[in-house]
Amino acid sequence: MKTTLSMISLGLALSACGGKGGSTATTTPTGGGDADPLAAQVERGKTLYTDRCAGCHGAGGEGTDKGPPVVGPQAFPLDPRAGSERSVQFKTAADVFAWTTEHMPANDPGSLSQDEYLAIFAFDLTANGVKLEQPLDGAAAAAIVLHP
């Protein structure tokens, strides 16, 4: 089953970065006292986003003159913005993920591990109101339809 992001609470602000609203990711610890792997991925993504992405995309993901929004109704449009270096459509979360791993961060493209990119994107998706039920991976990203 595919999840459709198209306008799913894209107006939510990045709560971990001081915005209003909250993440819809499951954060309840699993049995045995181990931390929930999804919550851990999202928390790691929050830290990585703050360190590696917020300088261009804004503390709340709202976008700046250096980078487009990654949170809100203008995040991840189907077609590239005018003047963008992007030339591909973002139909699914996997499309965004593939492009991002090759082009971001702008000052050091491809410098993060796949797990780091997935964590950042899990954080971005939850900030946009997407409820992930397990840690984000390639198959899960392909099932999240941004623009049907």
PDB file of C-alpha atoms in Angstrom:
ATOM      1  CA  MET A   1       0.000   0.000   0.000  1.00  0.00           C
ATOM      2  CA  LYS A   2       1.324   3.446  -0.876  1.00  0.00           C
ATOM      3  CA  THR A   3       1.180   6.412   1.460  1.00  0.00           C
ATOM      4  CA  THR A   4       0.278   9.729  -0.149  1.00  0.00           C
ATOM      5  CA  LEU A   5       2.032  12.792   1.231  1.00  0.00           C
ATOM      6  CA  SER A   6       0.311  15.216  -1.105  1.00  0.00           C
ATOM      7  CA  MET A   7      -0.864  17.944   1.267  1.00  0.00           C
ATOM      8  CA  ILE A   8      -0.784  15.701   4.385  1.00  0.00           C
ATOM      9  CA  SER A   9      -0.299  18.422   6.958  1.00  0.00           C
ATOM     10  CA  LEU A  10       2.618  19.886   5.051  1.00  0.00           C
ATOM     11  CA  GLY A  11       1.976  23.093   6.947  1.00  0.00           C
ATOM     12  CA  LEU A  12       3.313  21.588  10.163  1.00  0.00           C
ATOM     13  CA  ALA A  13       6.374  23.359  11.441  1.00  0.00           C
ATOM     14  CA  LEU A  14       9.460  21.502  12.510  1.00  0.00           C
ATOM     15  CA  SER A  15       8.598  21.015  16.174  1.00  0.00           C
ATOM     16  CA  ALA A  16      12.056  19.953  17.212  1.00  0.00           C
ATOM     17  CA  CYS A  17      13.453  23.196  15.846  1.00  0.00           C
ATOM     18  CA  GLY A  18      11.118  25.486  17.713  1.00  0.00           C
ATOM     19  CA  GLY A  19       8.071  25.366  15.445  1.00  0.00           C
ATOM     20  CA  LYS A  20       4.522  24.488  16.382  1.00  0.00           C
ATOM     21  CA  GLY A  21       2.987  21.078  15.891  1.00  0.00           C
ATOM     22  CA  GLY A  22       4.500  17.726  16.579  1.00  0.00           C
ATOM     23  CA  SER A  23       5.981  14.697  15.002  1.00  0.00           C
ATOM     24  CA  THR A  24       3.646  11.839  14.277  1.00  0.00           C
ATOM     25  CA  ALA A  25       6.385   9.234  14.468  1.00  0.00           C
ATOM     26  CA  THR A  26       5.962   6.461  16.991  1.00  0.00           C
ATOM     27  CA  THR A  27       8.240   7.125  19.934  1.00  0.00           C
ATOM     28  CA  THR A  28       7.194   4.470  22.429  1.00  0.00           C
ATOM     29  CA  PRO A  29      10.067   2.240  23.564  1.00  0.00           C
ATOM     30  CA  THR A  30       9.864  -1.377  22.475  1.00  0.00           C
ATOM     31  CA  GLY A  31      10.052  -4.366  24.816  1.00  0.00           C
ATOM     32  CA  GLY A  32      13.221  -5.155  26.713  1.00  0.00           C
ATOM     33  CA  GLY A  33      13.973  -1.517  27.452  1.00  0.00           C
ATOM     34  CA  ASP A  34      15.515  -0.969  24.025  1.00  0.00           C
ATOM     35  CA  ALA A  35      14.784   2.361  22.392  1.00  0.00           C
ATOM     36  CA  ASP A  36      12.345   2.361  19.492  1.00  0.00           C
ATOM     37  CA  PRO A  37      14.427   2.180  16.283  1.00  0.00           C
ATOM     38  CA  LEU A  38      12.133   4.640  14.470  1.00  0.00           C
ATOM     39  CA  ALA A  39      12.342   7.169  17.286  1.00  0.00           C
ATOM     40  CA  ALA A  40      16.114   6.751  17.333  1.00  0.00           C
ATOM     41  CA  GLN A  41      16.303   7.294  13.562  1.00  0.00           C
ATOM     42  CA  VAL A  42      14.159  10.437  13.737  1.00  0.00           C
ATOM     43  CA  GLU A  43      16.151  11.808  16.686  1.00  0.00           C
ATOM     44  CA  ARG A  44      19.411  11.157  14.844  1.00  0.00           C
ATOM     45  CA  GLY A  45      17.908  12.883  11.801  1.00  0.00           C
ATOM     46  CA  LYS A  46      17.019  15.894  13.939  1.00  0.00           C
ATOM     47  CA  THR A  47      20.609  16.231  15.107  1.00  0.00           C
ATOM     48  CA  LEU A  48      22.018  15.739  11.607  1.00  0.00           C
ATOM     49  CA  TYR A  49      19.514  18.189  10.123  1.00  0.00           C
ATOM     50  CA  THR A  50      20.499  20.836  12.659  1.00  0.00           C
ATOM     51  CA  ASP A  51      24.210  20.269  12.006  1.00  0.00           C
ATOM     52  CA  ARG A  52      24.228  19.739   8.244  1.00  0.00           C
ATOM     53  CA  CYS A  53      21.034  21.197   6.721  1.00  0.00           C
ATOM     54  CA  ALA A  54      19.568  24.021   8.805  1.00  0.00           C
ATOM     55  CA  GLY A  55      22.178  26.533   7.638  1.00  0.00           C
ATOM     56  CA  CYS A  56      20.656  26.482   4.157  1.00  0.00           C
ATOM     57  CA  HIS A  57      17.114  25.196   4.688  1.00  0.00           C
ATOM     58  CA  GLY A  58      16.338  27.090   7.910  1.00  0.00           C
ATOM     59  CA  ALA A  59      16.080  25.980  11.517  1.00  0.00           C
ATOM     60  CA  GLY A  60      12.408  25.149  10.994  1.00  0.00           C
ATOM     61  CA  GLY A  61      12.848  23.784   7.473  1.00  0.00           C
ATOM     62  CA  GLU A  62      11.130  26.895   6.110  1.00  0.00           C
ATOM     63  CA  GLY A  63      13.784  27.579   3.478  1.00  0.00           C
ATOM     64  CA  THR A  64      16.158  30.495   3.125  1.00  0.00           C
ATOM     65  CA  ASP A  65      17.828  32.378   0.295  1.00  0.00           C
ATOM     66  CA  LYS A  66      20.379  29.507   0.260  1.00  0.00           C
ATOM     67  CA  GLY A  67      17.976  26.555   0.111  1.00  0.00           C
ATOM     68  CA  PRO A  68      14.313  25.702  -0.497  1.00  0.00           C
ATOM     69  CA  PRO A  69      11.856  24.648   2.199  1.00  0.00           C
ATOM     70  CA  VAL A  70      11.867  21.040   3.362  1.00  0.00           C
ATOM     71  CA  VAL A  71       8.884  21.572   5.673  1.00  0.00           C
ATOM     72  CA  GLY A  72       5.560  23.120   4.776  1.00  0.00           C
ATOM     73  CA  PRO A  73       3.338  23.398   1.713  1.00  0.00           C
ATOM     74  CA  GLN A  74       6.241  24.419  -0.548  1.00  0.00           C
ATOM     75  CA  ALA A  75       8.444  21.439   0.406  1.00  0.00           C
ATOM     76  CA  PHE A  76       9.385  18.854  -2.234  1.00  0.00           C
ATOM     77  CA  PRO A  77       7.368  20.141  -5.224  1.00  0.00           C
ATOM     78  CA  LEU A  78       6.865  17.741  -8.139  1.00  0.00           C
ATOM     79  CA  ASP A  79       8.723  19.901 -10.635  1.00  0.00           C
ATOM     80  CA  PRO A  80      11.995  21.736 -10.050  1.00  0.00           C
ATOM     81  CA  ARG A  81      11.725  25.386  -9.075  1.00  0.00           C
ATOM     82  CA  ALA A  82      12.894  28.005 -11.562  1.00  0.00           C
ATOM     83  CA  GLY A  83      16.662  28.324 -11.326  1.00  0.00           C
ATOM     84  CA  SER A  84      17.018  25.076  -9.378  1.00  0.00           C
ATOM     85  CA  GLU A  85      19.894  22.710 -10.057  1.00  0.00           C
ATOM     86  CA  ARG A  86      17.400  19.858  -9.808  1.00  0.00           C
ATOM     87  CA  SER A  87      16.213  18.452 -13.144  1.00  0.00           C
ATOM     88  CA  VAL A  88      14.122  15.479 -11.967  1.00  0.00           C
ATOM     89  CA  GLN A  89      10.574  15.238 -10.662  1.00  0.00           C
ATOM     90  CA  PHE A  90       9.889  14.325  -7.048  1.00  0.00           C
ATOM     91  CA  LYS A  91       7.040  11.812  -7.398  1.00  0.00           C
ATOM     92  CA  THR A  92       7.993   9.678  -4.392  1.00  0.00           C
ATOM     93  CA  ALA A  93      10.086  10.097  -1.286  1.00  0.00           C
ATOM     94  CA  ALA A  94      12.601   7.763  -2.959  1.00  0.00           C
ATOM     95  CA  ASP A  95      13.035  10.342  -5.751  1.00  0.00           C
ATOM     96  CA  VAL A  96      13.876  13.024  -3.189  1.00  0.00           C
ATOM     97  CA  PHE A  97      16.182  10.653  -1.348  1.00  0.00           C
ATOM     98  CA  ALA A  98      18.072   9.657  -4.530  1.00  0.00           C
ATOM     99  CA  TRP A  99      18.570  13.268  -5.601  1.00  0.00           C
ATOM    100  CA  THR A 100      19.567  14.401  -2.115  1.00  0.00           C
ATOM    101  CA  THR A 101      22.199  11.705  -1.648  1.00  0.00           C
ATOM    102  CA  GLU A 102      23.933  12.900  -4.815  1.00  0.00           C
ATOM    103  CA  HIS A 103      23.584  16.670  -4.351  1.00  0.00           C
ATOM    104  CA  MET A 104      23.418  17.507  -0.638  1.00  0.00           C
ATOM    105  CA  PRO A 105      24.805  19.059   1.385  1.00  0.00           C
ATOM    106  CA  ALA A 106      25.546  21.641  -1.271  1.00  0.00           C
ATOM    107  CA  ASN A 107      29.043  22.319   0.095  1.00  0.00           C
ATOM    108  CA  ASP A 108      29.947  18.597   0.282  1.00  0.00           C
ATOM    109  CA  PRO A 109      27.583  16.477  -1.869  1.00  0.00           C
ATOM    110  CA  GLY A 110      27.357  12.777  -1.064  1.00  0.00           C
ATOM    111  CA  SER A 111      29.396  13.161   2.115  1.00  0.00           C
ATOM    112  CA  LEU A 112      26.910  11.495   4.440  1.00  0.00           C
ATOM    113  CA  SER A 113      26.277   7.788   4.808  1.00  0.00           C
ATOM    114  CA  GLN A 114      23.074   6.286   3.456  1.00  0.00           C
ATOM    115  CA  ASP A 115      21.878   5.824   7.046  1.00  0.00           C
ATOM    116  CA  GLU A 116      22.509   9.511   7.771  1.00  0.00           C
ATOM    117  CA  TYR A 117      20.560  10.626   4.689  1.00  0.00           C
ATOM    118  CA  LEU A 118      17.707   8.266   5.649  1.00  0.00           C
ATOM    119  CA  ALA A 119      17.661   9.628   9.207  1.00  0.00           C
ATOM    120  CA  ILE A 120      17.486  13.237   7.991  1.00  0.00           C
ATOM    121  CA  PHE A 121      14.710  12.390   5.569  1.00  0.00           C
ATOM    122  CA  ALA A 122      12.788  10.430   8.237  1.00  0.00           C
ATOM    123  CA  PHE A 123      12.999  13.560  10.384  1.00  0.00           C
ATOM    124  CA  ASP A 124      11.821  15.786   7.492  1.00  0.00           C
ATOM    125  CA  LEU A 125       8.915  13.484   6.660  1.00  0.00           C
ATOM    126  CA  THR A 126       7.706  13.308  10.257  1.00  0.00           C
ATOM    127  CA  ALA A 127       7.986  17.109  10.485  1.00  0.00           C
ATOM    128  CA  ASN A 128       5.640  17.210   7.484  1.00  0.00           C
ATOM    129  CA  GLY A 129       3.083  15.007   9.220  1.00  0.00           C
ATOM    130  CA  VAL A 130       3.940  11.696   7.581  1.00  0.00           C
ATOM    131  CA  LYS A 131       3.460   8.866  10.060  1.00  0.00           C
ATOM    132  CA  LEU A 132       6.219   6.347   9.595  1.00  0.00           C
ATOM    133  CA  GLU A 133       5.567   2.954  11.118  1.00  0.00           C
ATOM    134  CA  GLN A 134       9.140   1.684  10.930  1.00  0.00           C
ATOM    135  CA  PRO A 135      12.568   3.184  10.298  1.00  0.00           C
ATOM    136  CA  LEU A 136      12.805   4.678   6.836  1.00  0.00           C
ATOM    137  CA  ASP A 137      14.573   2.582   4.224  1.00  0.00           C
ATOM    138  CA  GLY A 138      14.564   2.484   0.429  1.00  0.00           C
ATOM    139  CA  ALA A 139      11.430   0.347   0.127  1.00  0.00           C
ATOM    140  CA  ALA A 140       9.489   2.542   2.555  1.00  0.00           C
ATOM    141  CA  ALA A 141      10.622   5.703   0.727  1.00  0.00           C
ATOM    142  CA  ALA A 142       9.463   4.268  -2.612  1.00  0.00           C
ATOM    143  CA  ALA A 143       6.008   3.645  -1.115  1.00  0.00           C
ATOM    144  CA  ILE A 144       5.552   7.272   0.002  1.00  0.00           C
ATOM    145  CA  VAL A 145       3.908   9.052  -2.917  1.00  0.00           C
ATOM    146  CA  LEU A 146       4.463  12.789  -2.803  1.00  0.00           C
ATOM    147  CA  HIS A 147       2.619  13.615  -6.014  1.00  0.00           C
ATOM    148  CA  PRO A 148       0.261  11.019  -7.511  1.00  0.00           C
TER     149      PRO A 148
END
